[in-house]
Every structure is written in C-alpha cells, then in structure tokens.
C-alpha cells in the first residue's frame, strides 16, 4: 500500500525559507515521476512542481526561481526547497506521483506571515 509522509512545514516570515521532505513507501519510487502539490484554504489542490525519474524538473510560473524540487532514490524521498516565501504560498503541501496520484498523506502546513 502506498504511504506518503510529508514533513518540514512551519510558520515563516515573508522572504524566509523552508525545506519540505516526503518519504514514500509501497510504490516503485525510482521509476515514478513525483510531484509536490499544495492546497490553500478555500482553493483546489494544485500541482506545484514535478521531477521525472531522470531528474528533470518543472514548476508552475508562480514559484519558478524560488522553489526547487529534488529526489533521492536511495531513500525513496522527494524534497522541496522553498525560498523567498510569500504570503500567497501559504497552504498544505503534499507529495504524490505525477501519474495515478492516490493515497494522499496528511501533508505539511506552510504558513507565511509576519
């Protein structure tokens, strides 16, 4: 069974940084394209960043140049470095596969506020 456990969120001031981590089990991690998603209050969940099994990355326009996704196949883990955070980045952040996303974890709360 797929299990995804996100961590690393918190309260940070605008301009600050956080590093999110996601540990995945129960899926063929090394051959899976992985992604980070987020859901802000009152909004639908949105895709934020993706990383292919080969390490190619893509980002939504609003986070380009500020967020960086990476993966460690030996640890079945995917990471999201968040820099230059803005209040509009406030959301619960989730990791999952790009294709066939299911068994969502609890996510990790990121709050950007002064």
Steps between C-alpha positions, in 0.01 A plus 500: 500500500624844408594716797624858474623694801573870463694711749691824536224759493460783745442869557743729321521870427475632144834454328586200712581143404387147578599154381223245468562126497287209388567134574324256269436130543297243312568631151773456238660826603810499280293470181220733608472863404433682826343833582419747770148637519343760726155597616430844637194572716186509288684399183551183301817299527753609237813348355808701599806313374588172335814290466539216256672172582802640315499820702345746255298765679206728426330772702190713485577858404427646844781302667763494226833625631386466860424129549721203418393136487744213539497128571713231660409162355716318754282642776168488309468868579412820320573851625381853436720797587290811545683834488383861487167392641194718453171509692326350196713187541306420816345156453515136597768337286472138383721270299375230267558342164443705188300222339247303701523711813318328785521421871567861591693561819412753764720764346708762675375850578699797372393837636669818378414795717661790679 
